[in-house]
Coordinates of C-alpha atoms in Angstrom, one line a residue:
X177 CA 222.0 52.8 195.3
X178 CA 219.7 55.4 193.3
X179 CA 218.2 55.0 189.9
X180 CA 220.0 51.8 190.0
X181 CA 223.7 54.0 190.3
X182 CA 226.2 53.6 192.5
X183 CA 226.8 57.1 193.5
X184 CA 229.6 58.6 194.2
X185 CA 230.1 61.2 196.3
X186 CA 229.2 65.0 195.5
X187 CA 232.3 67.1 196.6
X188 CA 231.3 70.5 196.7
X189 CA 233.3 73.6 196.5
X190 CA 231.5 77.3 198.1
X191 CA 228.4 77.1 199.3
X192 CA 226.5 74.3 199.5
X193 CA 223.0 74.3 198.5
X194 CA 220.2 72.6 199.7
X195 CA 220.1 69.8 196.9
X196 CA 223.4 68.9 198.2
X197 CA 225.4 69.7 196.0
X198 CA 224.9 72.7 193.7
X199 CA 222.7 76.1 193.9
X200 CA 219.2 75.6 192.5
X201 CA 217.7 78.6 191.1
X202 CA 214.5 80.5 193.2
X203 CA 211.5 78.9 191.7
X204 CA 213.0 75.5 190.7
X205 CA 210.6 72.6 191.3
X206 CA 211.9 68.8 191.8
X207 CA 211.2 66.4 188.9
X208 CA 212.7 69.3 186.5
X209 CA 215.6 70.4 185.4
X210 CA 217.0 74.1 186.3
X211 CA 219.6 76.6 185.8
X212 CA 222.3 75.4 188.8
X213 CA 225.3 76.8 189.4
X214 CA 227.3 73.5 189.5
X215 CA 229.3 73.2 192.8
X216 CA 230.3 69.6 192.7
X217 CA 233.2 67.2 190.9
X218 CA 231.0 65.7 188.5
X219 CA 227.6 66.2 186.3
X220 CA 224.8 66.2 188.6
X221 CA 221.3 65.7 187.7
X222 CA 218.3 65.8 189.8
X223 CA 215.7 63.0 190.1
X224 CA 212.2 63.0 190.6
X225 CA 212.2 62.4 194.3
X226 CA 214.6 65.2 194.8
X227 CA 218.5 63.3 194.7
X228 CA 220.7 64.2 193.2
X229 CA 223.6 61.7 191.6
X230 CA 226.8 62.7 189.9
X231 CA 229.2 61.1 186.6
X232 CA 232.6 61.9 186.4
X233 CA 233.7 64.9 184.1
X234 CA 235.8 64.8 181.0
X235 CA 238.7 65.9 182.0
X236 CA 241.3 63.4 182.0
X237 CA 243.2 61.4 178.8
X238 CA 240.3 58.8 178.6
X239 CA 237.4 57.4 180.4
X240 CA 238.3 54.2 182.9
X241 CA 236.4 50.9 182.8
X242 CA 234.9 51.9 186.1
X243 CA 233.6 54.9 185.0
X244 CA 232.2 53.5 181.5
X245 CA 230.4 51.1 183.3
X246 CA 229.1 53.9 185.2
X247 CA 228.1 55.7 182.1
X248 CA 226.5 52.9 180.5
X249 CA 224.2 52.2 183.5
X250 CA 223.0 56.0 183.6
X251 CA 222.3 55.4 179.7
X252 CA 220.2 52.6 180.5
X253 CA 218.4 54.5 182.7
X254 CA 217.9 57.3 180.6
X255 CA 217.0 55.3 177.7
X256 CA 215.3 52.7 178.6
X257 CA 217.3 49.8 177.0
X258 CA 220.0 48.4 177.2
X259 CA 223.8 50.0 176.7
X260 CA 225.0 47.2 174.6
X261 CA 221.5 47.8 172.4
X262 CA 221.8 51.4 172.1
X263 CA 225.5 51.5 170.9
X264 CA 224.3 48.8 168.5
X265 CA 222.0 51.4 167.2
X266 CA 224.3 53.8 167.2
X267 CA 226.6 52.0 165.0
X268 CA 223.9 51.0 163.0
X269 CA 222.8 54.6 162.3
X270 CA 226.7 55.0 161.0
X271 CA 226.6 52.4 158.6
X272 CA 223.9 53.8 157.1
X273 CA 224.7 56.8 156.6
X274 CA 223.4 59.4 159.4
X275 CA 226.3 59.0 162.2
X276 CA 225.2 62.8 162.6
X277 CA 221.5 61.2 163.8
X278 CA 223.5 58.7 166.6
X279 CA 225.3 61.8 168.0
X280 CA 222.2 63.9 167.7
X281 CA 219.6 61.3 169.6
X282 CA 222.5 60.9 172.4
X283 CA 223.0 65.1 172.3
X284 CA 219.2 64.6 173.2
X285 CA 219.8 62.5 176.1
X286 CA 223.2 63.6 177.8
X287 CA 223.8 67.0 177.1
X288 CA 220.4 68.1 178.4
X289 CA 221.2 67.3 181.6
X290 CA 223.9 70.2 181.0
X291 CA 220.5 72.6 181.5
X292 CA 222.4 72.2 185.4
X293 CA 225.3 73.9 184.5
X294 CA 224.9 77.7 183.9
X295 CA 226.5 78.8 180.6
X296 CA 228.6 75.7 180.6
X297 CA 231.3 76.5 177.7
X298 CA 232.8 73.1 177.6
X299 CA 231.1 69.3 176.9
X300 CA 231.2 68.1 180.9
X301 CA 229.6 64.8 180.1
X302 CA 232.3 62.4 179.5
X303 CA 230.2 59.9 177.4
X304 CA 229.1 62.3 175.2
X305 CA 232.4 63.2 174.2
X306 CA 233.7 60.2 173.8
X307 CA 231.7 59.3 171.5
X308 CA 232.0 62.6 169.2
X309 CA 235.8 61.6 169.3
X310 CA 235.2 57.7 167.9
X311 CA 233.4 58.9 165.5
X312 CA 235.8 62.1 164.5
X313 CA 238.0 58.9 165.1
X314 CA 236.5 57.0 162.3
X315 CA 236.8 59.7 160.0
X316 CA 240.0 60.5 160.4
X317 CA 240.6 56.5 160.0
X318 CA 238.0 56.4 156.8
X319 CA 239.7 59.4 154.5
X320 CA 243.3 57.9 155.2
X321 CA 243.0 53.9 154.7
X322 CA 239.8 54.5 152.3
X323 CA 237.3 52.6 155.3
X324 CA 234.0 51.9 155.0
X325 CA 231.9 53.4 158.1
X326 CA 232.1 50.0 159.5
X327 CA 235.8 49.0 159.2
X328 CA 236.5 52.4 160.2
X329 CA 234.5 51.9 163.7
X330 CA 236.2 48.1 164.6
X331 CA 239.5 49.9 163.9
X332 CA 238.8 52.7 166.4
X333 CA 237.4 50.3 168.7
X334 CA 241.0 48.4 168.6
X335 CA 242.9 51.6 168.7
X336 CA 241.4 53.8 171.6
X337 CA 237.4 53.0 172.4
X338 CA 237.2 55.2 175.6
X339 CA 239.4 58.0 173.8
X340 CA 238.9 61.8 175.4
X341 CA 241.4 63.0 173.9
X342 CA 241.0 64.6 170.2
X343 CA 243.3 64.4 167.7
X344 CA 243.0 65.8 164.3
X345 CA 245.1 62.7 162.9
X346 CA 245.0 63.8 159.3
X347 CA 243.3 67.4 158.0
X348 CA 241.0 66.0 155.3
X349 CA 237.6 64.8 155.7
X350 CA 236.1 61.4 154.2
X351 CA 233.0 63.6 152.7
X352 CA 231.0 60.2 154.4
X353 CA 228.8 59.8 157.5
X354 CA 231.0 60.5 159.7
X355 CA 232.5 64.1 158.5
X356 CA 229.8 66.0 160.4
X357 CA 230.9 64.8 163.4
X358 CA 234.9 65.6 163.1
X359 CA 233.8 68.9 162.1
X360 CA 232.3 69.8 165.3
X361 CA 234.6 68.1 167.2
X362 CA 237.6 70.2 165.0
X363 CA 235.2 73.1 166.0
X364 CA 235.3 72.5 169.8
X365 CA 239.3 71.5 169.8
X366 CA 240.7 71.5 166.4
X367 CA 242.3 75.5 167.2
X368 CA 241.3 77.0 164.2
X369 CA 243.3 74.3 162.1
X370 CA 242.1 74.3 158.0
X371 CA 240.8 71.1 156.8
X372 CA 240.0 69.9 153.7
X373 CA 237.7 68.0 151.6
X374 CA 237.6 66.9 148.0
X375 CA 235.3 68.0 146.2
X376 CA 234.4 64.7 144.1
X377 CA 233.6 63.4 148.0
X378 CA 230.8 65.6 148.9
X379 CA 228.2 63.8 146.8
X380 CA 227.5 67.1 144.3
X381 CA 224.4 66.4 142.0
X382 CA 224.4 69.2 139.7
X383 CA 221.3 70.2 137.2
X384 CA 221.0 72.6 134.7
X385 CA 218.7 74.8 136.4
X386 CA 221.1 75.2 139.4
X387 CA 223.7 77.0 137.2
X388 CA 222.8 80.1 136.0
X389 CA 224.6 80.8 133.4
X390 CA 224.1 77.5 131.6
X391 CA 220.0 78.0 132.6
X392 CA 220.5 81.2 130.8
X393 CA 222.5 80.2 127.4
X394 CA 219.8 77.1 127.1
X395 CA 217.4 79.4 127.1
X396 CA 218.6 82.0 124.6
X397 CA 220.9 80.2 122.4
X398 CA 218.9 79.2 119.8
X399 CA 222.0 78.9 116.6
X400 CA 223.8 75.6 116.4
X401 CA 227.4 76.0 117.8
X402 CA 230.0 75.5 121.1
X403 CA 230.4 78.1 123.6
X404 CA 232.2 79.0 125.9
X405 CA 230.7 79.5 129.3
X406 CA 232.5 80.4 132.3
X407 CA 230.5 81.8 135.9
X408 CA 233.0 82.9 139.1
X409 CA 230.4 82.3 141.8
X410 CA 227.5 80.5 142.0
X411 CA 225.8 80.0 145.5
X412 CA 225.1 76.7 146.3
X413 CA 222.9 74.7 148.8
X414 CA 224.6 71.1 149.1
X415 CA 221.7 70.1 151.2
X416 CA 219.6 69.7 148.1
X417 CA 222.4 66.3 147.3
X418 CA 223.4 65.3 150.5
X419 CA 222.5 65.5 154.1
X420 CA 225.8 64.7 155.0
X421 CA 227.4 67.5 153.1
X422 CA 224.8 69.7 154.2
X423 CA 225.5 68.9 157.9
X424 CA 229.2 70.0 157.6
X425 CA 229.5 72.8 154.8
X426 CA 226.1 74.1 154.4
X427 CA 226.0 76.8 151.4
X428 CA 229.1 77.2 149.4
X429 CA 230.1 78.7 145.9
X430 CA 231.0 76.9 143.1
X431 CA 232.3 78.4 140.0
X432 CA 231.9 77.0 136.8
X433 CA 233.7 76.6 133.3
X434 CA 232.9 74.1 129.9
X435 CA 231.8 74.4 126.6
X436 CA 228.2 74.1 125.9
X437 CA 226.7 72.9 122.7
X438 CA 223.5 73.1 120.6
X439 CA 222.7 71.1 117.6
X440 CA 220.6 72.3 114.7
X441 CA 218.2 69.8 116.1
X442 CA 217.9 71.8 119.5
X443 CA 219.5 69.5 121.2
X444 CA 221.9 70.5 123.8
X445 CA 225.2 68.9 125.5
X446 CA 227.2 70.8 128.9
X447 CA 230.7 69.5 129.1
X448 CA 232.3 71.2 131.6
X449 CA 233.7 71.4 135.6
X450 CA 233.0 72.5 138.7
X451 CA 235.1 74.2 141.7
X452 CA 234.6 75.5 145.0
X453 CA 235.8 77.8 147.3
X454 CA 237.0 77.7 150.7
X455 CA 234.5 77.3 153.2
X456 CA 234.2 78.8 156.5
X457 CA 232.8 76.4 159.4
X458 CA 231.4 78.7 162.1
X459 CA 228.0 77.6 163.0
X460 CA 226.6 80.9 161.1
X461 CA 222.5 80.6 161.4
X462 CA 222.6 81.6 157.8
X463 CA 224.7 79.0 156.7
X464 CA 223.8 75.8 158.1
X465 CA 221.1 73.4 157.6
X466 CA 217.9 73.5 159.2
X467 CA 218.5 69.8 159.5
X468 CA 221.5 70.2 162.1
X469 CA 219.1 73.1 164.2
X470 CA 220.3 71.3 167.1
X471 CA 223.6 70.7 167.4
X472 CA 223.9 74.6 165.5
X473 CA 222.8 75.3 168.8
X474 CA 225.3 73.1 170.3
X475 CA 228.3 75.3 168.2
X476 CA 226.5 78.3 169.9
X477 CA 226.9 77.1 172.9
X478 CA 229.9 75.5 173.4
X479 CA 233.4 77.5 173.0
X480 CA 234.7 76.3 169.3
X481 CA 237.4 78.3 167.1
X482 CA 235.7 79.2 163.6
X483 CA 238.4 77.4 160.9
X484 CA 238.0 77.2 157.1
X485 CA 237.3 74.1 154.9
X486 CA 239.3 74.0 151.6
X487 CA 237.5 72.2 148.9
X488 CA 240.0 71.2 146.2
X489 CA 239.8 69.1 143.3
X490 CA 237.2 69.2 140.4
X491 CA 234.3 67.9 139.7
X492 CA 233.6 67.2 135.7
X493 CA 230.1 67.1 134.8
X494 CA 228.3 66.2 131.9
X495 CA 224.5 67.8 131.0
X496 CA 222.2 67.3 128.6
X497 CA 218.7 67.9 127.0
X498 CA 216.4 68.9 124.2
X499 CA 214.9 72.6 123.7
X500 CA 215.3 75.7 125.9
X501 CA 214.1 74.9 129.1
X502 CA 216.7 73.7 131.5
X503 CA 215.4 70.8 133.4
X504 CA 215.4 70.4 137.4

């Protein structure tokens, strides 16, 4: 036993290095992690008092009892609680809304250990993935039988809980907590499939001041009357209404069309719609959140195929206020 592990053992391939099982870098010091180049059968990770123990890859169609058992003591041991307590948490992160924040605190933990692997182009650490696939999963599940986070988690736990296998299922996203999550995973296996959202499910909250053209007429149009106002493309941060959408689509462009209205009191009313176009999911610097700085970095460094996001539907919207300022 180390670390409270049964290990099992490191089967190397080449040369072995003196760590006993992998190459360390010139310069590497025990108790931190270092550039390896991995020789062994599994993840290995390097302890303070210089052993070394190893998980199984993700290679095959799911991960066996044995080997989740195996998982869930190392995430003990790198937590500090216990396994049982920090999938609670997990799922209690989905349910309110930041699934993207339970994948991102166990990125943290797991997929730091892949500092060992040099320019590692795949997710090696079966846990990890597994759990990126539940909660694709759950999506999947959510935008076809209308779920809640919830019911859309105990239906994936019935249906395949130690799933490593990704399916698309169905190619539209729920637009709710989990979307994030089967966008990277579409990224990482979905092959450069579309997928789609609708747009009345991405939580818009459009103001005045965030359309141009309607900023523009409210503050020029000073006769009573209806016009007409239509704008092609309007750039659009969905951060600003929704992590979630933020997380997944970033900035997109909207165009807009309605008939805006000013009474002879100076009153105005904007009754009009809103469309999008396709979006383009590809972990661009310049088009993601700040908010998802990390696992952008994950898209970076795992293999993915860029694949578009069609945004379909309208969204009808109804503004109004008093004088020529357009309020935030």
């Amino acid at each position: 036993m180390k670390n409270g592990l049964t290990l099992p053992p490191i089967i190397t391939r080449g040369t072995t290095g003196n760590s006993g099982g992998f190459t360390v870098d010139s310069g590497f010091r025990w108790g931190t992690y270092a550039t390896a180049d991995w020789q062994g059968a599994g993840e290995a990770i390097v302890t303070n008092d210089g052993q070394t123990y190893s998980l199984p890859l993700s290679s095959g169609p799911a991960i066996t009892s044995a080997e989740m058992d195996m998982f869930h003591a190392w995430l003990e041991m790198k937590s500090g609680i216990k396994a049982f307590t920090y999938e609670l948490q997990m799922v209690n992160k989905a349910i309110n809304n930041d699934a993207l924040g339970g994948i991102r605190d166990l990125w943290r933990i797991t997929e730091s250990d892949n500092y060992l692997l040099s320019n590692s182009t795949t997710i090696s650490h079966g846990y990890f993935k597994n759990k990126v696939i539940n909660f694709s999963l759950a999506d999947s599940f959510a935008a076809q039988q209308k779920l809640s986070a919830i019911e859309a988690l105990i239906k994936v736990s019935a249906t395949a809980p130690y799933n490593l296998n990704y399916e698309t299922l169905t190619t539209e996203l729920s637009g709710g907590t989990f979307s994030p999550i089967k966008a990277f995973a579409h990224y990482l296996w979905g092959n450069g499939e579309r997928l789609r959202v609708n747009i009345n499910n991405i939580g818009l909250n459009v103001s005045a001041n965030e359309l141009p053209l309607l900023a523009s007429s409210i503050a020029s149009t000073r006769e009573a009357g209806t016009y007409y106002l239509s704008d092609p493309k309007i750039p659009y941060a969905t951060i600003n209404d929704s992590n979630v959408t933020g997380a997944y689509l970033g900035r997109i462009t909207l165009k807009m069309e309605g008939n805006f209205t000013r009474d002879n009191a100076g009153s105005w009313v904007f009754d009009g719609v809103i469309k999008a176009y396709t979006d383009t999911y590809d972990f661009d610097a310049s088009n993601r959140s700040t908010a998802l700085e990390l696992l952008t970095t994950a898209g970076r460094v795992f293999s993915g195929t860029h694949y578009e996001i069609d945004i379909f539907g309208e969204h009808k919207i109804r503004l109004s206020g008093t004088g020529f300022h357009p309020t935030p």
